mmCIF file of C-alpha atoms in Angstrom:
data_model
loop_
_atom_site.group_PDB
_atom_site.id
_atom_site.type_symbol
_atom_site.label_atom_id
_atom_site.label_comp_id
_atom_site.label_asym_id
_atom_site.label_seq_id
_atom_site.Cartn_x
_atom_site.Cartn_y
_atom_site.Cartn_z
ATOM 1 C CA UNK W 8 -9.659 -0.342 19.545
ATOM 2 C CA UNK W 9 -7.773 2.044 17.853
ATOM 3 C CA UNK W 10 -7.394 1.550 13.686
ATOM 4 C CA UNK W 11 -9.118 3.043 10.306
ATOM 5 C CA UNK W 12 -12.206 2.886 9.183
ATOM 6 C CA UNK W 13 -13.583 3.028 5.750
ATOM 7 C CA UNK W 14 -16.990 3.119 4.195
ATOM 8 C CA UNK W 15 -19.293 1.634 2.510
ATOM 9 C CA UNK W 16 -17.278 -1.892 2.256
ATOM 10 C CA UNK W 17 -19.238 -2.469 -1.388
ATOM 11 C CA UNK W 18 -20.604 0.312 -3.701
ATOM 12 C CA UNK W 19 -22.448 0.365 -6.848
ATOM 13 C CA UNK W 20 -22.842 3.044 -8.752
ATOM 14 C CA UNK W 21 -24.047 4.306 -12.267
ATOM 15 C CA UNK W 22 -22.176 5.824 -15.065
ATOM 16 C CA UNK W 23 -22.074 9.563 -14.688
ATOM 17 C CA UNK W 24 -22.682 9.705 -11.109
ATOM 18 C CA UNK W 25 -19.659 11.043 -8.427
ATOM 19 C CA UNK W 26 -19.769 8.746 -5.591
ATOM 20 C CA UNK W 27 -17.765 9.745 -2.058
ATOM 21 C CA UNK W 28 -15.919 7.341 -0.437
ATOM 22 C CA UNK W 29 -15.255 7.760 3.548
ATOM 23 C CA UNK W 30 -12.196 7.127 5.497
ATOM 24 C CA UNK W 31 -11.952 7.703 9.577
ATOM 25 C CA UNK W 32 -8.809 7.057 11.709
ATOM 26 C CA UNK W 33 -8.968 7.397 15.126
ATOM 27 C CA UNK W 34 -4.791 6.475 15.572
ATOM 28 C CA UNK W 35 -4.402 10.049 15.856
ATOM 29 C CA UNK W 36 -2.042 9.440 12.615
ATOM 30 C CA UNK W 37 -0.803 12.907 10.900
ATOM 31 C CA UNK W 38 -0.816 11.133 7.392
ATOM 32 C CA UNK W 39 -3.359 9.815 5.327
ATOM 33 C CA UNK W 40 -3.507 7.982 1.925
ATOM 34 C CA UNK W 41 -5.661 6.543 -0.550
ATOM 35 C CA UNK W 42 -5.031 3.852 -2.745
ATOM 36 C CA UNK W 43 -5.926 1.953 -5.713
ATOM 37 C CA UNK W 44 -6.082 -1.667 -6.339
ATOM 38 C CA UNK W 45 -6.685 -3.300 -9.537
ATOM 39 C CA UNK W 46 -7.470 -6.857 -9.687
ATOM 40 C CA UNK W 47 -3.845 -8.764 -9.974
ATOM 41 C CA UNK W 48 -2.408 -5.431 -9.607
ATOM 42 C CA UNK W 49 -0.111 -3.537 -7.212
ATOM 43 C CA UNK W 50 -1.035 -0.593 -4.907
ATOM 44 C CA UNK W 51 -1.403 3.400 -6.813
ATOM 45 C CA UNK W 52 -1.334 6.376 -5.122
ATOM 46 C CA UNK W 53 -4.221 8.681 -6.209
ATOM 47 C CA UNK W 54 -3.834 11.477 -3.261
ATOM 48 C CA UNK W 55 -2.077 11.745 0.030
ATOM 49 C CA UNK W 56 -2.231 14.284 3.361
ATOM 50 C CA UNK W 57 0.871 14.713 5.662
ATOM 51 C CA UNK W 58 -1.340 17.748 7.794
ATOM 52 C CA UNK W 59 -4.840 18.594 7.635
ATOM 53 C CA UNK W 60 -5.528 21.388 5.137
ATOM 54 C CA UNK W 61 -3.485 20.195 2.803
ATOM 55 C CA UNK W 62 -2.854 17.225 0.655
ATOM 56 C CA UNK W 63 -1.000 16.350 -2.943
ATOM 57 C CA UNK W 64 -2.077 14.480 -5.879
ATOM 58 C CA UNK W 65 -0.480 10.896 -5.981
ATOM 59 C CA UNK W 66 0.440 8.999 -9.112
ATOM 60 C CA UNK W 67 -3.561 9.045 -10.995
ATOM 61 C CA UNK W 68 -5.158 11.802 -9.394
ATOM 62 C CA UNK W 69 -7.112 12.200 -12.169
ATOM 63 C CA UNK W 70 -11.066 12.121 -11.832
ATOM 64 C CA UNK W 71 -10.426 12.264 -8.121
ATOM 65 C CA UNK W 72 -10.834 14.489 -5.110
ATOM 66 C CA UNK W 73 -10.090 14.455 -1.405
ATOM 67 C CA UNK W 74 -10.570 16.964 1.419
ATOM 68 C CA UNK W 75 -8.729 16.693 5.054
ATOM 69 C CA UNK W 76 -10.537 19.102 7.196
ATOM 70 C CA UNK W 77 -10.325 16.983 10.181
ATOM 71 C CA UNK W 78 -6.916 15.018 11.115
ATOM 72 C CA UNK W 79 -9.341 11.916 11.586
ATOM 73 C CA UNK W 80 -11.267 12.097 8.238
ATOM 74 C CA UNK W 81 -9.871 11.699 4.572
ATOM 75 C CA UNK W 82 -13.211 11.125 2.657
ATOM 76 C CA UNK W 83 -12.466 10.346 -1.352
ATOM 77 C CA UNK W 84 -14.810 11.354 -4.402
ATOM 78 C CA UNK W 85 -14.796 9.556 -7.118
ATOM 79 C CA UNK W 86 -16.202 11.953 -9.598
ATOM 80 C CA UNK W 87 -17.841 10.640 -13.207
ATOM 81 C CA UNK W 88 -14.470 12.117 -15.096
ATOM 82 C CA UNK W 89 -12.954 9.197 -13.824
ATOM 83 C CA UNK W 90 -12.969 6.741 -16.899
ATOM 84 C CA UNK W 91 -12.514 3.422 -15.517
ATOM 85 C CA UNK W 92 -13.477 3.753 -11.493
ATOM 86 C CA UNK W 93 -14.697 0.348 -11.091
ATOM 87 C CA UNK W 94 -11.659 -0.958 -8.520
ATOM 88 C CA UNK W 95 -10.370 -1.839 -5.074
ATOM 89 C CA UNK W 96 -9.861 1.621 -3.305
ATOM 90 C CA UNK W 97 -7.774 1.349 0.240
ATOM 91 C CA UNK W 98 -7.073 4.234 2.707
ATOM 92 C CA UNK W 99 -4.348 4.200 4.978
ATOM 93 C CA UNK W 100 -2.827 6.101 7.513
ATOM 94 C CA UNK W 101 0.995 6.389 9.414
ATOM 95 C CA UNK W 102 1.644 8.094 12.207
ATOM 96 C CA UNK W 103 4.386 10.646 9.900
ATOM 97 C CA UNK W 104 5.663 11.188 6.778
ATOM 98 C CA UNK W 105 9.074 9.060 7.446
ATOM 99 C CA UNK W 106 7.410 5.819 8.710
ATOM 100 C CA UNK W 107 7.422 2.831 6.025
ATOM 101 C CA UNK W 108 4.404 1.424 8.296
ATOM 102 C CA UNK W 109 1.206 2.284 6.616
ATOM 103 C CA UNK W 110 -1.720 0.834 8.488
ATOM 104 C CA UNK W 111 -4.699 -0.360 5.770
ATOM 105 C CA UNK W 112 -9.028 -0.057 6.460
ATOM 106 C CA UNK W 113 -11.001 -2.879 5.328
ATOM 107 C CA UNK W 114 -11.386 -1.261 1.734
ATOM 108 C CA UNK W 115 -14.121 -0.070 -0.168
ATOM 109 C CA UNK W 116 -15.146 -2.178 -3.688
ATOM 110 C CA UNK W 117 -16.680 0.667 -5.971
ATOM 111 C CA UNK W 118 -18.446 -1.270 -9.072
ATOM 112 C CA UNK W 119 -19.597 1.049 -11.880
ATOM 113 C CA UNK W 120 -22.499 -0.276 -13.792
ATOM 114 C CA UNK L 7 9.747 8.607 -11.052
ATOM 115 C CA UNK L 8 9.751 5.934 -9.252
ATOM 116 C CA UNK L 9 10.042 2.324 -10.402
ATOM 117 C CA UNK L 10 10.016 -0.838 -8.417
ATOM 118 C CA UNK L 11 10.606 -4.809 -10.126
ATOM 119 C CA UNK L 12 9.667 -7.469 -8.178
ATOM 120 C CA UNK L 13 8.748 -11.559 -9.604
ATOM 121 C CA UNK L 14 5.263 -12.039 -10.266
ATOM 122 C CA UNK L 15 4.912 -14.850 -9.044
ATOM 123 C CA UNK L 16 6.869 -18.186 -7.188
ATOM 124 C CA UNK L 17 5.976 -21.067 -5.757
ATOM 125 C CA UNK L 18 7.435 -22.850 -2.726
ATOM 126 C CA UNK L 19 6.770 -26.209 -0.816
ATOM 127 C CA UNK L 20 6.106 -25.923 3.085
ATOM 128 C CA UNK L 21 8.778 -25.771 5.738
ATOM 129 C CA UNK L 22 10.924 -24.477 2.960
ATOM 130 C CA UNK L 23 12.719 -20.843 2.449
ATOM 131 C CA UNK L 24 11.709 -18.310 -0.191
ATOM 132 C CA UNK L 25 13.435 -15.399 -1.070
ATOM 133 C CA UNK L 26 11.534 -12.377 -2.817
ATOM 134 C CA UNK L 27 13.667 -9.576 -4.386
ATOM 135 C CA UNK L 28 12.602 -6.134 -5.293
ATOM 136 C CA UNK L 29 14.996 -3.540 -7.634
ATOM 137 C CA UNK L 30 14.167 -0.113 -6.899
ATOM 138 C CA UNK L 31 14.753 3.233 -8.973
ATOM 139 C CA UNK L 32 13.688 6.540 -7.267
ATOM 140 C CA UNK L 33 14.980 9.678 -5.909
ATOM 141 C CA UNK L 34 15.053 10.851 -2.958
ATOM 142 C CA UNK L 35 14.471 6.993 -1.552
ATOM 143 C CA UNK L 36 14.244 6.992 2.631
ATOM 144 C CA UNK L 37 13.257 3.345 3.134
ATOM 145 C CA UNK L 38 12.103 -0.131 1.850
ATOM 146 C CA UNK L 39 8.694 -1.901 3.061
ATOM 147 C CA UNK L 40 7.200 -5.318 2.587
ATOM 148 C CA UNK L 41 3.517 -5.822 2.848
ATOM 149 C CA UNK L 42 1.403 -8.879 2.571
ATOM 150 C CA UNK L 43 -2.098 -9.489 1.337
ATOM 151 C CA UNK L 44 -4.157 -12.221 1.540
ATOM 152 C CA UNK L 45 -6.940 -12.134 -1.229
ATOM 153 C CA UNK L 46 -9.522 -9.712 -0.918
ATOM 154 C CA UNK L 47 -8.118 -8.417 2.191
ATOM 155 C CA UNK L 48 -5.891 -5.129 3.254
ATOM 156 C CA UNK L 49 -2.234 -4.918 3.086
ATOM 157 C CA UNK L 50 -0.428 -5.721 6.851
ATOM 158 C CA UNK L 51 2.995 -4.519 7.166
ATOM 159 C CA UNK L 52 5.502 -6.825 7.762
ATOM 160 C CA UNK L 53 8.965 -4.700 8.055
ATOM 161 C CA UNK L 54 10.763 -1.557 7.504
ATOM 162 C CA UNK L 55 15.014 -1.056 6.260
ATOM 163 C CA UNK L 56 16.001 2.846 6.736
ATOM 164 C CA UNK L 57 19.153 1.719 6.596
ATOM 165 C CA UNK L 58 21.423 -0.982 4.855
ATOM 166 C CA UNK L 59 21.646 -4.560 6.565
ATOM 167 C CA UNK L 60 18.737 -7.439 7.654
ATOM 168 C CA UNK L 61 15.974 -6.733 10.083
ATOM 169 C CA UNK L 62 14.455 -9.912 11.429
ATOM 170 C CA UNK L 63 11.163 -10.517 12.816
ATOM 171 C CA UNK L 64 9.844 -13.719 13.302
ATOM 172 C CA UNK L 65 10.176 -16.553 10.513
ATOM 173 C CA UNK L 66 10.649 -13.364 8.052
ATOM 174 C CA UNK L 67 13.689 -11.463 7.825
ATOM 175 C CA UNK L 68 14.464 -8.045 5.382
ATOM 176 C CA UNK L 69 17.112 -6.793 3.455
ATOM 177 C CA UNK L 70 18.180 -3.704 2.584
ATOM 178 C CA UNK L 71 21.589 -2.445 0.040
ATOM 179 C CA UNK L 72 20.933 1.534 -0.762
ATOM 180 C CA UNK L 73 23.967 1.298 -2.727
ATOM 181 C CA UNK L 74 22.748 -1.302 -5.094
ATOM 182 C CA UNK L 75 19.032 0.143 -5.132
ATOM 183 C CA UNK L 76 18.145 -3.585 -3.898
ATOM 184 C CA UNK L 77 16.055 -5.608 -1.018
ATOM 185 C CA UNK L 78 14.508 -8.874 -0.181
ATOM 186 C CA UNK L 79 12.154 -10.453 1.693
ATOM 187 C CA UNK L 80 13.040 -13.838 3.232
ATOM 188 C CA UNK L 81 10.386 -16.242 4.444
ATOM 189 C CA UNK L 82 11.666 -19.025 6.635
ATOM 190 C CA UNK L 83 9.964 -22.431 7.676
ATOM 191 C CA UNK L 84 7.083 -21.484 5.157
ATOM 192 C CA UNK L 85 3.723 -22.451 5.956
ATOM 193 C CA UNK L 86 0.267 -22.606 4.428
ATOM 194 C CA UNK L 87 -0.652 -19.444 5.627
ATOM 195 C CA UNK L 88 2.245 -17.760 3.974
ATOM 196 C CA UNK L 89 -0.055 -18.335 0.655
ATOM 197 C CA UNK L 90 -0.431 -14.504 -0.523
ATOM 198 C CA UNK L 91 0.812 -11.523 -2.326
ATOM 199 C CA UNK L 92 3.813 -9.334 -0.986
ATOM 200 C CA UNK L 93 4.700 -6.156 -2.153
ATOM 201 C CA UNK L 94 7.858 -3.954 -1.773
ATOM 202 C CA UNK L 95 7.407 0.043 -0.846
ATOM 203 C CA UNK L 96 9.670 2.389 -1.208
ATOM 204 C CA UNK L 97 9.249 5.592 0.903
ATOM 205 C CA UNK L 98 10.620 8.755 -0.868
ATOM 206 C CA UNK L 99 10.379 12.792 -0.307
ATOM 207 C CA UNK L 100 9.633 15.046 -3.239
ATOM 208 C CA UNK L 101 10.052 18.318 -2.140
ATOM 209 C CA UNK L 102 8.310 18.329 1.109
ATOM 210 C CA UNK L 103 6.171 15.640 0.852
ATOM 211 C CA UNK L 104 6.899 11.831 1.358
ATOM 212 C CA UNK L 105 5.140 9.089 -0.080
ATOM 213 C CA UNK L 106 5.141 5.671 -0.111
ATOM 214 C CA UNK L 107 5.089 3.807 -3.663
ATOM 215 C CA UNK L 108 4.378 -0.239 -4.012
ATOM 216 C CA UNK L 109 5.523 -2.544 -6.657
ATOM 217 C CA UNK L 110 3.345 -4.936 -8.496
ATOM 218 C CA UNK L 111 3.485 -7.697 -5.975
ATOM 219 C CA UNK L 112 4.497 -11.217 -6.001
ATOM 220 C CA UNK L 113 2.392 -14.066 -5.368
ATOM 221 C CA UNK L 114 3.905 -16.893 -3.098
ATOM 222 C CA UNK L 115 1.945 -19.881 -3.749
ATOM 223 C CA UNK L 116 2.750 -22.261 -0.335
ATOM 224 C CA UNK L 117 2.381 -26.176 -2.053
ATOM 225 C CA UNK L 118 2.267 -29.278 0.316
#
């Protein structure tokens, strides 16, 4: 079955430390996105990919980084300039940059201790 | 920027119809989405306006008026399973990239 995958589903990690976040699609989507999700909150864009090699910073890119090397793979660090990482983080994918369809992973819970 | 108002929160009784609005103000706007999330799960995507009018799927219909920077969601015959958050999204190009922005959500509380 085709649909996004994202890993690990629950991470803890220390103060200080950059922690990388992984996202696979195998929709053979062009466009990938990652999210933020605060509890009670909406959706925020930190970054976003229309082709691979390239990618722009979303609305709190901030303490953040992403690659796209592969049109499959959108991996996000979380780097220890980030003040307040503990959150919801979601990665999604559509198949262009017109569609209002994104299509969500599972989500990854990052708790900072 | 963009900006996007939607109710926080409202409550409905089963078989009944709710109405969700969302106020938009962006440039360079291309759509309206709705999404729904149960708790602790992933946004699903319910339906897409490009263009001004109602798209219907189902018990849940969409609205779209680009002139009055305005759309609703419409939830027919509710049920208990309708219990959840649902977010607008607008879908806008700056420059040459497009991205899609979410409101704040509103959670529909489904009551017996």
């Amino acid at each position: 079955d085709g649909g996004i995958t994202q890993s690990p589903k629950y991470l803890f990690r220390k103060e200080g430390q950059n922690v990388t976040l992984s996202c696979e699609q195998n929709l053979n989507h062009d466009a990938m996105y990652w999210y933020r999700q605060d509890p009670g909150q909406g959706l925020r864009l930190i970054y976003y990919s229309q082709i691979v090699n390239d990618f722009q910073k979303g609305d709190i890119a901030e303490g953040y980084s992403v690659s796209r090397e592969k049109k499959e793979s959108f991996p996000l660090t979380v780097t220890s300039a980030q003040k307040n990482p503990t959150a919801f983080y979601l990665c999604a994918s559509s198949i262009g940059p017109s569609t209002g369809e994104l299509f969500f992973g599972e989500g990854s819970r990052l708790t900072v201790l | 920027g963009q900006s996007l108002e939607q109710p926080s929160e409202v409550t409905a009784v089963e078989g009944a119809i709710v109405q969700i609005n969302c106020t938009y103000q962006t440039s360079g706007f291309y759509g309206l989405s709705w999404y729904q999330q149960h708790d602790g799960g992933a946004p699903t995507f319910l339906s897409y306006n490009g263009l001004d009018g109602l798209e219907e799927t189902g018990r849940f219909s969409s609205f779209l008026s680009r002139s009055d920077s305005y759309g609703y969601l419409l939830l027919q015959e509710l049920q208990m399973k309708d219990s959840a958050s649902y977010f607008c999204a607008v879908r806008d190009w700056a420059g040459t990239a497009s991205k899609l922005t979410f409101g704040t959500g509103t959670r529909l509380q489904v009551t017996l």
